[in-house]
PDB file of C-alpha atoms and ligand atoms in Angstrom:
ATOM      1  CA  MET A  21      78.140  85.152  85.597  1.00  0.00           C
ATOM      2  CA  GLU A  22      80.568  87.552  85.870  1.00  0.00           C
ATOM      3  CA  ASN A  23      80.617  89.890  89.573  1.00  0.00           C
ATOM      4  CA  CYS A  24      78.046  87.198  90.618  1.00  0.00           C
ATOM      5  CA  ILE A  25      78.853  87.612  94.381  1.00  0.00           C
ATOM      6  CA  PHE A  26      75.591  84.406  94.986  1.00  0.00           C
ATOM      7  CA  CYS A  27      78.069  82.531  91.690  1.00  0.00           C
ATOM      8  CA  LYS A  28      80.896  83.275  93.156  1.00  0.00           C
ATOM      9  CA  ILE A  29      79.645  81.684  96.210  1.00  0.00           C
ATOM     10  CA  ALA A  30      78.141  78.584  94.681  1.00  0.00           C
ATOM     11  CA  ALA A  31      81.186  77.955  93.132  1.00  0.00           C
ATOM     12  CA  GLY A  32      83.049  78.282  96.133  1.00  0.00           C
ATOM     13  CA  GLU A  33      85.221  81.152  95.200  1.00  0.00           C
ATOM     14  CA  ILE A  34      83.682  83.397  98.253  1.00  0.00           C
ATOM     15  CA  PRO A  35      83.204  81.421 101.281  1.00  0.00           C
ATOM     16  CA  SER A  36      79.585  80.767 103.194  1.00  0.00           C
ATOM     17  CA  ASP A  37      78.412  79.092 106.008  1.00  0.00           C
ATOM     18  CA  LYS A  38      76.690  75.688 104.040  1.00  0.00           C
ATOM     19  CA  VAL A  39      73.536  73.989 105.321  1.00  0.00           C
ATOM     20  CA  TYR A  40      73.238  71.790 102.452  1.00  0.00           C
ATOM     21  CA  GLU A  41      74.726  71.330  98.438  1.00  0.00           C
ATOM     22  CA  ASP A  42      73.827  69.012  95.378  1.00  0.00           C
ATOM     23  CA  GLU A  43      74.524  69.542  92.171  1.00  0.00           C
ATOM     24  CA  ASP A  44      71.574  71.974  91.781  1.00  0.00           C
ATOM     25  CA  MET A  45      71.461  74.174  94.349  1.00  0.00           C
ATOM     26  CA  LEU A  46      73.485  75.596  97.380  1.00  0.00           C
ATOM     27  CA  VAL A  47      71.945  76.717 100.790  1.00  0.00           C
ATOM     28  CA  PHE A  48      74.031  78.814 103.509  1.00  0.00           C
ATOM     29  CA  ARG A  49      73.255  81.186 105.715  1.00  0.00           C
ATOM     30  CA  ASP A  50      72.280  84.734 105.505  1.00  0.00           C
ATOM     31  CA  ILE A  51      75.045  87.128 106.169  1.00  0.00           C
ATOM     32  CA  ARG A  52      72.527  89.565 107.656  1.00  0.00           C
ATOM     33  CA  PRO A  53      69.914  86.841 109.440  1.00  0.00           C
ATOM     34  CA  GLN A  54      66.376  88.957 109.341  1.00  0.00           C
ATOM     35  CA  ALA A  55      65.332  85.950 111.926  1.00  0.00           C
ATOM     36  CA  LYS A  56      66.770  83.584 114.470  1.00  0.00           C
ATOM     37  CA  VAL A  57      67.385  81.197 111.690  1.00  0.00           C
ATOM     38  CA  HIS A  58      67.998  82.486 108.200  1.00  0.00           C
ATOM     39  CA  CYS A  59      69.061  80.728 104.982  1.00  0.00           C
ATOM     40  CA  LEU A  60      68.886  81.171 101.675  1.00  0.00           C
ATOM     41  CA  CYS A  61      68.451  78.473  98.806  1.00  0.00           C
ATOM     42  CA  VAL A  62      70.159  79.709  95.523  1.00  0.00           C
ATOM     43  CA  PRO A  63      70.581  77.889  92.779  1.00  0.00           C
ATOM     44  CA  LYS A  64      73.365  77.355  91.018  1.00  0.00           C
ATOM     45  CA  THR A  65      72.425  78.431  87.733  1.00  0.00           C
ATOM     46  CA  HIS A  66      72.070  82.241  87.496  1.00  0.00           C
ATOM     47  CA  PHE A  67      69.056  84.214  86.974  1.00  0.00           C
ATOM     48  CA  ALA A  68      68.295  87.676  88.291  1.00  0.00           C
ATOM     49  CA  THR A  69      64.221  86.832  88.700  1.00  0.00           C
ATOM     50  CA  LEU A  70      62.012  84.603  87.464  1.00  0.00           C
ATOM     51  CA  ALA A  71      61.151  86.629  84.448  1.00  0.00           C
ATOM     52  CA  GLU A  72      64.743  85.300  83.229  1.00  0.00           C
ATOM     53  CA  MET A  73      63.628  81.742  84.192  1.00  0.00           C
ATOM     54  CA  ASP A  74      64.068  79.616  81.208  1.00  0.00           C
ATOM     55  CA  GLY A  75      62.162  75.382  81.374  1.00  0.00           C
ATOM     56  CA  ALA A  76      65.863  74.263  82.093  1.00  0.00           C
ATOM     57  CA  GLN A  77      65.769  76.782  85.581  1.00  0.00           C
ATOM     58  CA  ALA A  78      62.530  76.274  86.588  1.00  0.00           C
ATOM     59  CA  GLU A  79      63.537  72.536  86.508  1.00  0.00           C
ATOM     60  CA  VAL A  80      66.708  73.530  89.069  1.00  0.00           C
ATOM     61  CA  LEU A  81      64.042  75.815  91.285  1.00  0.00           C
ATOM     62  CA  LYS A  82      61.314  73.286  91.277  1.00  0.00           C
ATOM     63  CA  LYS A  83      64.268  70.641  92.883  1.00  0.00           C
ATOM     64  CA  CYS A  84      64.782  74.157  95.060  1.00  0.00           C
ATOM     65  CA  LEU A  85      61.301  73.917  96.262  1.00  0.00           C
ATOM     66  CA  MET A  86      61.259  70.163  96.863  1.00  0.00           C
ATOM     67  CA  LYS A  87      64.009  69.827  98.951  1.00  0.00           C
ATOM     68  CA  ILE A  88      63.063  72.764 101.608  1.00  0.00           C
ATOM     69  CA  PRO A  89      61.120  70.808 103.032  1.00  0.00           C
ATOM     70  CA  ASP A  90      63.866  68.414 104.037  1.00  0.00           C
ATOM     71  CA  ILE A  91      66.435  71.033 105.026  1.00  0.00           C
ATOM     72  CA  ALA A  92      63.712  72.809 106.855  1.00  0.00           C
ATOM     73  CA  GLY A  93      64.111  69.546 109.282  1.00  0.00           C
ATOM     74  CA  ARG A  94      67.660  69.826 108.991  1.00  0.00           C
ATOM     75  CA  LEU A  95      67.401  72.771 110.327  1.00  0.00           C
ATOM     76  CA  GLY A  96      64.906  72.149 113.298  1.00  0.00           C
ATOM     77  CA  LEU A  97      61.987  74.401 111.981  1.00  0.00           C
ATOM     78  CA  ASP A  98      59.519  72.232 113.454  1.00  0.00           C
ATOM     79  CA  GLY A  99      56.999  74.464 114.367  1.00  0.00           C
ATOM     80  CA  GLY A 100      56.978  76.485 110.433  1.00  0.00           C
ATOM     81  CA  TYR A 101      58.926  78.290 108.338  1.00  0.00           C
ATOM     82  CA  ARG A 102      58.559  81.222 105.887  1.00  0.00           C
ATOM     83  CA  LEU A 103      59.880  81.397 102.361  1.00  0.00           C
ATOM     84  CA  ILE A 104      60.419  84.826 100.500  1.00  0.00           C
ATOM     85  CA  VAL A 105      61.601  85.346  96.761  1.00  0.00           C
ATOM     86  CA  ASN A 106      62.431  89.208  96.719  1.00  0.00           C
ATOM     87  CA  GLN A 107      61.988  90.318  93.079  1.00  0.00           C
ATOM     88  CA  GLY A 108      62.642  93.594  91.454  1.00  0.00           C
ATOM     89  CA  LYS A 109      63.978  96.668  93.349  1.00  0.00           C
ATOM     90  CA  ASP A 110      60.791  97.478  94.843  1.00  0.00           C
ATOM     91  CA  ALA A 111      61.056  94.325  97.041  1.00  0.00           C
ATOM     92  CA  GLY A 112      64.317  95.093  98.172  1.00  0.00           C
ATOM     93  CA  GLN A 113      66.563  92.816  95.932  1.00  0.00           C
ATOM     94  CA  THR A 114      69.781  93.272  96.529  1.00  0.00           C
ATOM     95  CA  VAL A 115      71.734  90.624  94.570  1.00  0.00           C
ATOM     96  CA  PHE A 116      70.479  89.697  91.624  1.00  0.00           C
ATOM     97  CA  HIS A 117      70.730  86.198  91.569  1.00  0.00           C
ATOM     98  CA  LEU A 118      67.398  84.339  92.167  1.00  0.00           C
ATOM     99  CA  HIS A 119      66.933  83.197  95.999  1.00  0.00           C
ATOM    100  CA  ILE A 120      64.636  81.982  98.465  1.00  0.00           C
ATOM    101  CA  HIS A 121      64.393  83.101 102.040  1.00  0.00           C
ATOM    102  CA  ILE A 122      64.321  80.632 104.349  1.00  0.00           C
ATOM    103  CA  LEU A 123      63.447  82.210 107.726  1.00  0.00           C
ATOM    104  CA  GLY A 124      62.363  80.332 110.829  1.00  0.00           C
ATOM    105  CA  GLY A 125      63.530  79.369 114.007  1.00  0.00           C
ATOM    106  CA  GLN A 126      61.261  81.591 115.866  1.00  0.00           C
ATOM    107  CA  ASP A 127      57.318  83.238 116.399  1.00  0.00           C
ATOM    108  CA  LEU A 128      57.307  85.270 112.427  1.00  0.00           C
ATOM    109  CA  GLY A 129      54.130  86.850 113.525  1.00  0.00           C
ATOM    110  CA  GLU A 130      51.832  87.742 111.508  1.00  0.00           C
ATOM    111  CA  LYS A 131      53.126  91.421 109.947  1.00  0.00           C
ATOM    112  CA  LEU A 132      54.113  90.544 106.707  1.00  0.00           C
ATOM    113  CA  LEU A 133      52.104  87.948 105.236  1.00  0.00           C
TER     114      LEU A 133
HETATM  115  P1  DGP B 205      67.751  90.375  98.533  1.00  0.00           P
HETATM  116  O1  DGP B 205      67.940  91.755  99.403  1.00  0.00           O
HETATM  117  O2  DGP B 205      66.541  89.160  98.616  1.00  0.00           O
HETATM  118  O3  DGP B 205      68.580  90.797  97.208  1.00  0.00           O
HETATM  119  O4  DGP B 205      68.897  89.592  99.796  1.00  0.00           O
HETATM  120  C1  DGP B 205      70.193  89.269  99.764  1.00  0.00           C
HETATM  121  C2  DGP B 205      70.922  88.867 101.055  1.00  0.00           C
HETATM  122  O5  DGP B 205      71.615  88.109 100.515  1.00  0.00           O
HETATM  123  C3  DGP B 205      70.591  89.697 101.867  1.00  0.00           C
HETATM  124  O6  DGP B 205      69.802  89.272 103.138  1.00  0.00           O
HETATM  125  C4  DGP B 205      72.172  89.829 102.725  1.00  0.00           C
HETATM  126  C5  DGP B 205      72.839  88.064 101.841  1.00  0.00           C
HETATM  127  N1  DGP B 205      73.645  88.703 101.379  1.00  0.00           N
HETATM  128  C6  DGP B 205      74.777  89.286 100.417  1.00  0.00           C
HETATM  129  N2  DGP B 205      75.851  89.085 100.431  1.00  0.00           N
HETATM  130  C7  DGP B 205      76.009  88.332 100.963  1.00  0.00           C
HETATM  131  C8  DGP B 205      77.310  87.241 101.214  1.00  0.00           C
HETATM  132  O7  DGP B 205      78.446  87.381 100.666  1.00  0.00           O
HETATM  133  N3  DGP B 205      77.717  86.233 101.957  1.00  0.00           N
HETATM  134  C9  DGP B 205      76.064  85.571 102.412  1.00  0.00           C
HETATM  135  N4  DGP B 205      75.732  84.614 103.080  1.00  0.00           N
HETATM  136  N5  DGP B 205      74.917  86.506 102.041  1.00  0.00           N
HETATM  137  C10 DGP B 205      75.065  87.600 101.740  1.00  0.00           C
END
């Protein structure tokens, strides 16, 4: 997708601090961390929100969700972590390429969920 920053990161056109990569997904550290550990799990295929997702993309999202516990282990998030998937502008979504925030490395409290 032209002009999509996460497509460019996934294609290696823009550098990122990569944590994990395979043919379906890329996990890299967020440029504006909201917790001690803050990564983004990004499916390589472009879709903006869950509402746009087709069956093949849903399979990729499933692979992402199944891989995240392993990635959390690699990141040392043994005490737990929080996943956030912002959907649309009211949720504060700023990059319209679906991504899963992985937050942890500290006590996240109970304020947001
Ligand atoms: P969201 O608000 O859910 O759309 O989150 C987008 C996140 O993406 C936000 O936390 C900042 C991060 N981000 C935006 N541009 C870049 C970038 O170029 N590199 C990295 N590593 N993160 C980015």
